[in-house]
Coordinates of C-alpha atoms in Angstrom, one line a residue:
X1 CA -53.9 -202.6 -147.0
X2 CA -53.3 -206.5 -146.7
X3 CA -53.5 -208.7 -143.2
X4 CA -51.1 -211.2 -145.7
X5 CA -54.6 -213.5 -146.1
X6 CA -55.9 -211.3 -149.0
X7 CA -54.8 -209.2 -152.1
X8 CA -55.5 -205.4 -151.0
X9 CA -58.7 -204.3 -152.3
X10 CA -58.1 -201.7 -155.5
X11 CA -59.8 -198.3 -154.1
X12 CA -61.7 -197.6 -156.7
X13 CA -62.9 -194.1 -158.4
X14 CA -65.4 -193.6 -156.0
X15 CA -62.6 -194.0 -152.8
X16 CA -60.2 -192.1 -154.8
X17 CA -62.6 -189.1 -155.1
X18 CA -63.7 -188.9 -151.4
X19 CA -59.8 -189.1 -150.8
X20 CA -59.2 -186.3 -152.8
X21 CA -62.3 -184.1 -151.3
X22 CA -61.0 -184.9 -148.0
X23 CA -57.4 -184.5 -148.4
X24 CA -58.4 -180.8 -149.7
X25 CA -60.7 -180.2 -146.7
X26 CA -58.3 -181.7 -144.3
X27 CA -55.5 -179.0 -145.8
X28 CA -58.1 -176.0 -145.5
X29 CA -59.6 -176.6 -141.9
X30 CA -55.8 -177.4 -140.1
X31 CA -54.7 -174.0 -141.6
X32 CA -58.0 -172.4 -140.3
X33 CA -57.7 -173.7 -137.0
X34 CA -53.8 -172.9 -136.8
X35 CA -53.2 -176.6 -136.4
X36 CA -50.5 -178.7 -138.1
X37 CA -51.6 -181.2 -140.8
X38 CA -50.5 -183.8 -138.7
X39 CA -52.2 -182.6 -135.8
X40 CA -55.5 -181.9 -137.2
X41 CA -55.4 -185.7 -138.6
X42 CA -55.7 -186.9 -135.3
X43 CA -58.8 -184.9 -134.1
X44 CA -62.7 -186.0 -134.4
X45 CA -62.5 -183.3 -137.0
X46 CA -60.5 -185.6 -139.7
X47 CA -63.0 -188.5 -138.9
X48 CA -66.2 -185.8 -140.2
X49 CA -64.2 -184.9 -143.1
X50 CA -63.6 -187.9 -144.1
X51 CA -66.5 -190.2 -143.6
X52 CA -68.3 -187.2 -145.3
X53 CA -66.6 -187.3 -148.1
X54 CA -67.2 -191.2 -148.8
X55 CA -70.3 -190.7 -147.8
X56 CA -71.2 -187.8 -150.5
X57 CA -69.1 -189.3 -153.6
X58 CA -71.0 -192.9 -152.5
X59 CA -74.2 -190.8 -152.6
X60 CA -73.3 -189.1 -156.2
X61 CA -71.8 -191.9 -157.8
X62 CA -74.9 -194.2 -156.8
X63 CA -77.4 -191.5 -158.6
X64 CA -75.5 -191.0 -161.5
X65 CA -76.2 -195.1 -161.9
X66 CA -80.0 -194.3 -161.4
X67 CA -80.1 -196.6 -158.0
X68 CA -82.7 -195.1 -155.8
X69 CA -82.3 -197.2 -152.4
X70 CA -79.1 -196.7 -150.5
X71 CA -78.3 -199.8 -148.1
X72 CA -76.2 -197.8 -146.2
X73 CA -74.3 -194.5 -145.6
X74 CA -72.5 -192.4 -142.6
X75 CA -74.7 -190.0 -141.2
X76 CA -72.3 -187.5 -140.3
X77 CA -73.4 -183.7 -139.0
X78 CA -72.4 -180.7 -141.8
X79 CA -71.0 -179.0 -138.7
X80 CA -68.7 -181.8 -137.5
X81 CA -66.8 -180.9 -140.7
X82 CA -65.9 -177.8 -139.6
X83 CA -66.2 -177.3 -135.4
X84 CA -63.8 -179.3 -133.8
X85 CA -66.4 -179.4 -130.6
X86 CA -68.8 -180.5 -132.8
X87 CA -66.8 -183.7 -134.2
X88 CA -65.9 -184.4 -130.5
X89 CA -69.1 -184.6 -129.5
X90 CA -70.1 -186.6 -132.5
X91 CA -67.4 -189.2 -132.4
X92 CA -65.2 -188.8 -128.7
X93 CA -68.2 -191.2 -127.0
X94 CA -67.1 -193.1 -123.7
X95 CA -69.1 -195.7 -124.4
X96 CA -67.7 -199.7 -124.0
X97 CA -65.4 -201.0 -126.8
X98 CA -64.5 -205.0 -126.6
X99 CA -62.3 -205.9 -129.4
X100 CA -62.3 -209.4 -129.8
X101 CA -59.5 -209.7 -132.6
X102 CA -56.3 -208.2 -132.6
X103 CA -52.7 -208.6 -132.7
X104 CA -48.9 -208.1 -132.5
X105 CA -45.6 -209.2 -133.2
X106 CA -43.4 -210.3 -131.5
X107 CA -40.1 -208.8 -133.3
X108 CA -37.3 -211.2 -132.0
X109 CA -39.5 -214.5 -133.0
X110 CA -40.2 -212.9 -136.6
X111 CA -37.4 -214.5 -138.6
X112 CA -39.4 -214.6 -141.5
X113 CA -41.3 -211.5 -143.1
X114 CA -44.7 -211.7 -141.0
X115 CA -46.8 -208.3 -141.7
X116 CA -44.6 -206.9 -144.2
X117 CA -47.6 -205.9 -146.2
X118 CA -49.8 -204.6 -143.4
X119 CA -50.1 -201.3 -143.2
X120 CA -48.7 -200.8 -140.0
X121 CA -45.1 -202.4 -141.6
X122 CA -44.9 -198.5 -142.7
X123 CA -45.2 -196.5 -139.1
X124 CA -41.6 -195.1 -139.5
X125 CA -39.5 -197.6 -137.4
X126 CA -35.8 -198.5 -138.9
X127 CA -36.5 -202.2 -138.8
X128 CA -40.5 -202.8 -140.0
X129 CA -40.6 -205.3 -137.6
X130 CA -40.5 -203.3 -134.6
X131 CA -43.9 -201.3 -135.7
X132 CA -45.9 -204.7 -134.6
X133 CA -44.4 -205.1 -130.8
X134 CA -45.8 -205.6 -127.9
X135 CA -45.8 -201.8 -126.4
X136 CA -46.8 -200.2 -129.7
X137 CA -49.8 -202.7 -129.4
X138 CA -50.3 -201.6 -125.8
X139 CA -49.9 -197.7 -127.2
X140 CA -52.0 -198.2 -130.5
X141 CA -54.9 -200.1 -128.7
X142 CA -55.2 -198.4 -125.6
X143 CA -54.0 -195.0 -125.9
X144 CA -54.8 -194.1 -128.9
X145 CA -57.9 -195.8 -129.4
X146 CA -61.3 -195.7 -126.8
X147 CA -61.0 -199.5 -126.8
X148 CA -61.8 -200.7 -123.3
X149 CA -60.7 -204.7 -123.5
X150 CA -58.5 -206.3 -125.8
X151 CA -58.4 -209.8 -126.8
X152 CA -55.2 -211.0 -128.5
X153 CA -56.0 -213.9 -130.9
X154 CA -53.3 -216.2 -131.8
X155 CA -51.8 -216.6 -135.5
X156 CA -52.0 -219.2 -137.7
X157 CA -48.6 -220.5 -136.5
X158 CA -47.9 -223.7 -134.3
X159 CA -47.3 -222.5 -130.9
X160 CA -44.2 -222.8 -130.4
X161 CA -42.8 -221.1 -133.5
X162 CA -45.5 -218.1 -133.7
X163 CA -44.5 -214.8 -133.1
X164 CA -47.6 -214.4 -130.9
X165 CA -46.9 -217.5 -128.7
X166 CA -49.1 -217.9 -125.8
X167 CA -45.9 -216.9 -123.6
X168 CA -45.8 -213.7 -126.2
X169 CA -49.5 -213.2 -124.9
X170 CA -49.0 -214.0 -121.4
X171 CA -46.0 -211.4 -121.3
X172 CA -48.4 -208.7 -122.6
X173 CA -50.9 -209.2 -120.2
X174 CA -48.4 -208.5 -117.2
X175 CA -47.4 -205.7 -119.0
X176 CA -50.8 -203.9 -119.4
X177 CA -51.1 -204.7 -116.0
X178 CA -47.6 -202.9 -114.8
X179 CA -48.5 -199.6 -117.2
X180 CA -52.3 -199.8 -114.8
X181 CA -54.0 -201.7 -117.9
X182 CA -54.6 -204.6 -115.5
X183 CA -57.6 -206.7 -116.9
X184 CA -57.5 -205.2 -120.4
X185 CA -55.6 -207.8 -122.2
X186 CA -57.1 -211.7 -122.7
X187 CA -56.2 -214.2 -124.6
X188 CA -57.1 -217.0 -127.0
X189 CA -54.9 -219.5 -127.1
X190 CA -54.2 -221.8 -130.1
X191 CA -55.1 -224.9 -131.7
X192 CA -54.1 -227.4 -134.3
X193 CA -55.8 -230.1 -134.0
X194 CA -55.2 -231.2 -137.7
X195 CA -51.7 -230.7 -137.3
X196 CA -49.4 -233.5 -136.1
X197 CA -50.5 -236.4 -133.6
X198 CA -53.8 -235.3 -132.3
X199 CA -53.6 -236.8 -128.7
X200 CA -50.5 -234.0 -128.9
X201 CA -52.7 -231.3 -129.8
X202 CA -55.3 -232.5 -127.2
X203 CA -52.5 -232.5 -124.2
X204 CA -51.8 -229.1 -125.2
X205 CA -55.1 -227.6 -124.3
X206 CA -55.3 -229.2 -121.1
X207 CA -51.8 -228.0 -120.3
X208 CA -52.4 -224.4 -121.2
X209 CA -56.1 -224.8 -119.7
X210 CA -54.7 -225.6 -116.2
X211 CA -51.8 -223.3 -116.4
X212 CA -52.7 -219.8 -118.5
X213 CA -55.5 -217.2 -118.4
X214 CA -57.1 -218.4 -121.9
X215 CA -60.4 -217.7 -122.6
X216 CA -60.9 -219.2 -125.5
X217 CA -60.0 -221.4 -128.2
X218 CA -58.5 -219.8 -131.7
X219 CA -58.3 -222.8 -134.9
X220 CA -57.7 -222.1 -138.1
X221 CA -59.9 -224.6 -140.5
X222 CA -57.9 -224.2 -143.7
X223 CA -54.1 -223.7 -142.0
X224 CA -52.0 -225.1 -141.6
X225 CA -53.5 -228.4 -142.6
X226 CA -57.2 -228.0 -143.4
X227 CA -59.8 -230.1 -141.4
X228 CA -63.7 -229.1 -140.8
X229 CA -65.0 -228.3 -137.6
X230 CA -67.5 -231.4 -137.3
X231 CA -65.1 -233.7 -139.3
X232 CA -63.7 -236.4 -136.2
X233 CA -60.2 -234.1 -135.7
X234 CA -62.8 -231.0 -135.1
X235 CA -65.1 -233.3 -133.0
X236 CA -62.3 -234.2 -130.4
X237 CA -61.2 -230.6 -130.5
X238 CA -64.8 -229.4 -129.8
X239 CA -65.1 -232.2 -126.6
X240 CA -62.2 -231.4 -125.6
X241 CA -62.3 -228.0 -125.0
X242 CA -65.5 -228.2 -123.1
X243 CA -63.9 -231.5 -120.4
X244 CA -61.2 -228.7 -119.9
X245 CA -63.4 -226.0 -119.4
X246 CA -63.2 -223.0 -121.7
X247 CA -65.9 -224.2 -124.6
X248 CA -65.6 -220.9 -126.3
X249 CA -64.1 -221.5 -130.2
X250 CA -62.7 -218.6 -132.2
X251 CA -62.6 -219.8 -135.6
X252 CA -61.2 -218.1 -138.7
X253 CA -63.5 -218.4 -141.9
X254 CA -63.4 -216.5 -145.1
X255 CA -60.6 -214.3 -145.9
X256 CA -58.5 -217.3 -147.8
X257 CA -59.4 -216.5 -151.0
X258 CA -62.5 -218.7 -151.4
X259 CA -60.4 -221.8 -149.9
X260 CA -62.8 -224.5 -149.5
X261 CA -61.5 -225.3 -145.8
X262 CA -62.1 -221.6 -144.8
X263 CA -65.4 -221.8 -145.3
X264 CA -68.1 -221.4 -143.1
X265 CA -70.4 -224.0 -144.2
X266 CA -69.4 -226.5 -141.0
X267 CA -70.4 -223.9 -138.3
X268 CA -73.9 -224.7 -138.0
X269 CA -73.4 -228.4 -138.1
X270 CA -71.2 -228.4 -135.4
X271 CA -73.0 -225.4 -133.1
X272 CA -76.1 -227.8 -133.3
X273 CA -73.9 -231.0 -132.2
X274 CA -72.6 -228.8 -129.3
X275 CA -75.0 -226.3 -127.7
X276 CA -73.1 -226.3 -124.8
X277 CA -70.0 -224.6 -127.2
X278 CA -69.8 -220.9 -128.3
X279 CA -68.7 -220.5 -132.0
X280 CA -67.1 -217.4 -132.7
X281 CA -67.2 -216.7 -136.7
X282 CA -64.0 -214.6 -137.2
X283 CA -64.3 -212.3 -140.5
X284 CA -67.9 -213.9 -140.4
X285 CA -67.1 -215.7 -143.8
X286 CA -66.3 -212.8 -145.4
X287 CA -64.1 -212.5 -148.7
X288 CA -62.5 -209.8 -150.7
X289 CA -63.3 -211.3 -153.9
X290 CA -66.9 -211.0 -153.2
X291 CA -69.7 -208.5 -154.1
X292 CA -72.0 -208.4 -151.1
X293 CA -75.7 -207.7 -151.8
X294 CA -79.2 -208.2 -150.4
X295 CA -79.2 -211.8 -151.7
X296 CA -78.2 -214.8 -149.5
X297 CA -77.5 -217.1 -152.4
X298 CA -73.9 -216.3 -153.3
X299 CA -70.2 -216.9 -151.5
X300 CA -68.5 -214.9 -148.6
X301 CA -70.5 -214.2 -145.9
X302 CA -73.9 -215.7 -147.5
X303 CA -72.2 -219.0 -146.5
X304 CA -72.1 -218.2 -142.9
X305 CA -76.0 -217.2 -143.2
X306 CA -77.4 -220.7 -144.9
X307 CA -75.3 -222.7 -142.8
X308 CA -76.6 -221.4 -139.6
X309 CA -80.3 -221.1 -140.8
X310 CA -80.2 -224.4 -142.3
X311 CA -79.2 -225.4 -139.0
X312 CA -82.0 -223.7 -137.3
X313 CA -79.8 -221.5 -135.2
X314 CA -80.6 -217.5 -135.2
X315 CA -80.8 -214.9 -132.8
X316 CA -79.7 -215.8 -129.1
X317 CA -78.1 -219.1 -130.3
X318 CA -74.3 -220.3 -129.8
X319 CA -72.9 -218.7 -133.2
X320 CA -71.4 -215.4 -133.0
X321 CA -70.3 -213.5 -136.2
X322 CA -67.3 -211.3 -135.7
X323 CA -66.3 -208.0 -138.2
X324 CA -62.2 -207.9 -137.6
X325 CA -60.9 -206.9 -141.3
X326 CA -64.5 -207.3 -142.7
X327 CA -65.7 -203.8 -141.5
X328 CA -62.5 -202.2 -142.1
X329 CA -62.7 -203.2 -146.1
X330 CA -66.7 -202.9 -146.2
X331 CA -66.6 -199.4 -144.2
X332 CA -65.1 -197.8 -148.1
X333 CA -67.9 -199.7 -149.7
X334 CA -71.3 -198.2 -147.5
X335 CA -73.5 -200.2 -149.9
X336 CA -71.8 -203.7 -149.4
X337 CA -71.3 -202.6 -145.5
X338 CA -75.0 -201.9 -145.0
X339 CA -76.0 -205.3 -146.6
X340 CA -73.7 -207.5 -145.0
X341 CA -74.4 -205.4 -141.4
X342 CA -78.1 -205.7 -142.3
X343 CA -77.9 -210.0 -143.1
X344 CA -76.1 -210.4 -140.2
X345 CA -78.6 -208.3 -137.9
X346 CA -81.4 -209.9 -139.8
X347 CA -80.1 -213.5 -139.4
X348 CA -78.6 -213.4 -135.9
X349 CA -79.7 -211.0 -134.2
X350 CA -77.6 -207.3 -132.8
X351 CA -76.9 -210.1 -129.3
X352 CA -74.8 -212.3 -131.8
X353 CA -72.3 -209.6 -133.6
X354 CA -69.1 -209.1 -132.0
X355 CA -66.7 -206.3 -132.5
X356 CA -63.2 -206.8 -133.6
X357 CA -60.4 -204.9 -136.3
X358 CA -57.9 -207.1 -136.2
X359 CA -55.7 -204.9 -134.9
X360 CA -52.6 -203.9 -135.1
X361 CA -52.4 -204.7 -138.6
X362 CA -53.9 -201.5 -139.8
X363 CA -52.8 -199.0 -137.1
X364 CA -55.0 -197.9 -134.2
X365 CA -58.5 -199.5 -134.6
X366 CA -59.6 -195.5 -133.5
X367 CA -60.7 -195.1 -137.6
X368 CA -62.8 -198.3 -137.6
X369 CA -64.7 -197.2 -134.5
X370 CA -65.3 -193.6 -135.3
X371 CA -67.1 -194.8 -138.8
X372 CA -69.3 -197.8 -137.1
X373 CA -70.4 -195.2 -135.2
X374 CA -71.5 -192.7 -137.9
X375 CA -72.8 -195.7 -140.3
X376 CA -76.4 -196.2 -140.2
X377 CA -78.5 -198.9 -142.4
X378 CA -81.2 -196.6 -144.8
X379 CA -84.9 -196.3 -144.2
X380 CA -85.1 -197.8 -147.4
X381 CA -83.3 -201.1 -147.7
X382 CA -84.7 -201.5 -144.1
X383 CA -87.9 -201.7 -145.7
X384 CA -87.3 -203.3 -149.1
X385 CA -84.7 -206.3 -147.4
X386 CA -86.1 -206.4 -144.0
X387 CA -83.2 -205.3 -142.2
X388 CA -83.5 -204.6 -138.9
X389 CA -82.0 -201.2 -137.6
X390 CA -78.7 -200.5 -136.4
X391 CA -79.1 -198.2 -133.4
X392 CA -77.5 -196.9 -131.0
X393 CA -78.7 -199.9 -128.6
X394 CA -77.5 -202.3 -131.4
X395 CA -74.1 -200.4 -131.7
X396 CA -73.6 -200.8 -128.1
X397 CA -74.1 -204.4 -128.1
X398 CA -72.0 -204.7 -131.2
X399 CA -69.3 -202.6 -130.0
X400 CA -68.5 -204.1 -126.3
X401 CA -71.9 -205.6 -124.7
X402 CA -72.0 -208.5 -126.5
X403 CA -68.6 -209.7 -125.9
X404 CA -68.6 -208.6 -122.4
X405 CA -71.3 -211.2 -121.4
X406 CA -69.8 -214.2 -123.6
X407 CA -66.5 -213.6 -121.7
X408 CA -67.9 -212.4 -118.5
X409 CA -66.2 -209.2 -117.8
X410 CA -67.6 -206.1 -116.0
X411 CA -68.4 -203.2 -118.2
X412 CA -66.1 -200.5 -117.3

């Protein structure tokens, strides 16, 4: 799948395997519970199968290379596989989702082809572009999901001719809160402050500050004109959006094919010039063209790591790292995902990961939360890289906690 920002990632033998195994399994335990394929897909049951499967062909194809540490790997029960109970008790927790990336459409302001690759373009509607609207977002996120709050993030598209338009946000909020969703729904709003006059840009905020329900600020360093963070454009931004009193920053780096403006490397110079400013590292530097490992020396999200070290910010300080799209492509990969979970935990700290999917370019997030939950960081590369552990106390934070505080909601 593709969120239009990367070339999909090839699956691989390994993927291709565990697809097969489960697509097999799937087949044999819907005809033993006298349920319909489709049906059984949408149980805890097809999560097991699943997850198990990557997990065992990960497992096999990393001893058949003679590797004898595992950075990471879904710990999923034998009987969850097979006892539909089971898998519901295993992956049907109630426990607080905050996902602080996702998205729709709006279909009548799409006049070009925005999210004809995603995978949600293919959901079965006669016009694509109906598959990303505002109540299949609602439906997706909300009822088929256990997400608790959403926040919709804008697009990197000047305001008045996105398809997610603050007015596009604003319209889904009231309608959460007409289907009882009230409070479920926030928004970011954008900013372009390297695009066109910047006084211009800087009127804007204050005009959506004293008239919308933003809570925070969503820029886009590399489009569509590229500027850096603490570069004077990104300075005025970053002043600004404290003297009109939201100094939250949601900034996308990595995922732009190793675009030099997409890079993370300004965050920490600018989180130590503004203390008083929460940076939010969307995709947390992250890029598909990149082989994550233990080391902190190369590209993707190594960058994000050596520009907040050098910096001197770690855990409890004003950068946040976000996983929307970077989980969903690590979770195939259980090696990368347990390195780049266990940098990030080791550098900032389980208080400073935030969860998002980028929803609804990928369907219902439901699949991304079921495998955070089963993944766990090995004993082993715990001990060899000193990665700290990911717990069900750190998968709570992760998951909801963490976000809650920065925006100050009530956990529900």
């Amino acid at each position: 799948a593709s969120s239009d920002e990367y070339t999909p990632l090839d699956p691989g033998p390994v993927v291709r395997e565990a697809e097969r195994r489960a697509r097999e399994a799937i087949d044999r335990e819907a005809r033993r519970h006298g349920m319909a394929r489709r049906e059984f897909l949408r149980t805890a049951g097809a999560s097991a199968i699943v997850l198990a499967s990557l997990a065992a062909c990960t497992d096999e194809s990393r001893r058949a290379r003679s590797e004898t540490t595992a950075a990471g790997t879904f710990d999923v029960d034998e009987t969850a596989t097979s006892d539909l109970d089971a898998a519901a008790d295993a992956f049907d927790a109630d426990g607080f989702v905050m996902d602080v990336q996702t998205h729709f459409v709006d279909p009548d302001r799409n006049a070009g082809a925005f999210g004809r690759s995603f995978r949600q373009a293919a959901c079965g509607e006669d016009n694509w572009k109906r598959c990303f609207a505002r109540d299949r977002y609602l439906d997706l996120v909300f009822a088929d999901s256990t997400t608790t709050i959403a926040v919709l993030s804008a697009l990197p598209v000047v305001d008045g001719e996105s398809p997610l338009a603050t007015e596009v946000m604003l319209d889904a909020i009231e309608r959460a809160s007409e289907s009882g969703r009230g409070g479920r729904v926030l928004m970011q709003a954008p900013v372009f402050p390297a695009t066109g006059p910047l006084d211009a840009a800087l009127d804007q905020m204050s005009a959506i500050a004293a008239t919308l329900p933003v809570r925070a600020w969503k820029t886009y360093t590399h489009s569509p004109d590229a500027y850096r963070l603490d570069d004077p454009r990104g300075e005025a931004m970053i002043v600004h959006a404290v003297e009109v009193g939201v100094p939250h920053i949601s900034v996308h780096k990595g995922i732009a094919d190793g675009s030099p403006a997409a890079s993370p490397e300004d965050i920490g110079p600018a989180a130590t010039a503004h203390p008083d400013v929460t940076f939010v590292v969307y995709h947390s530097g992250w890029e598909s063209s990149v082989t994550e490992t233990s080391a902190t020396d190369g590209e993707g999200v190594d960058r994000l790591i050596r520009s907040v070290e050098s910096a001197g910010i770690g855990p409890g300080g004003n950068v946040y790292a976000e996983l929307g799209s970077t989980w969903f492509n690590l979770s195939r990969d259980p090696e990368q995902a347990g390195h780049v979970l266990g940098k990030l935990l080791r550098s900032l700290g389980p208080e400073r990961i935030l969860w998002g999917t980028d929803s609804i370019w990928y369907g219902s997030p439901q699949g991304q939360i079921d495998a955070f939950r089963a993944f766990t960081i090995s004993d082993e590369a715990r001990e060899r890289y000193g990665y700290p552990p990911l717990d069900d106390d750190a998968k709570a934070r992760i998951l909801g906690l963490n976000a809650a505080e920065l925006y100050g909601v009530p956990v529900r």
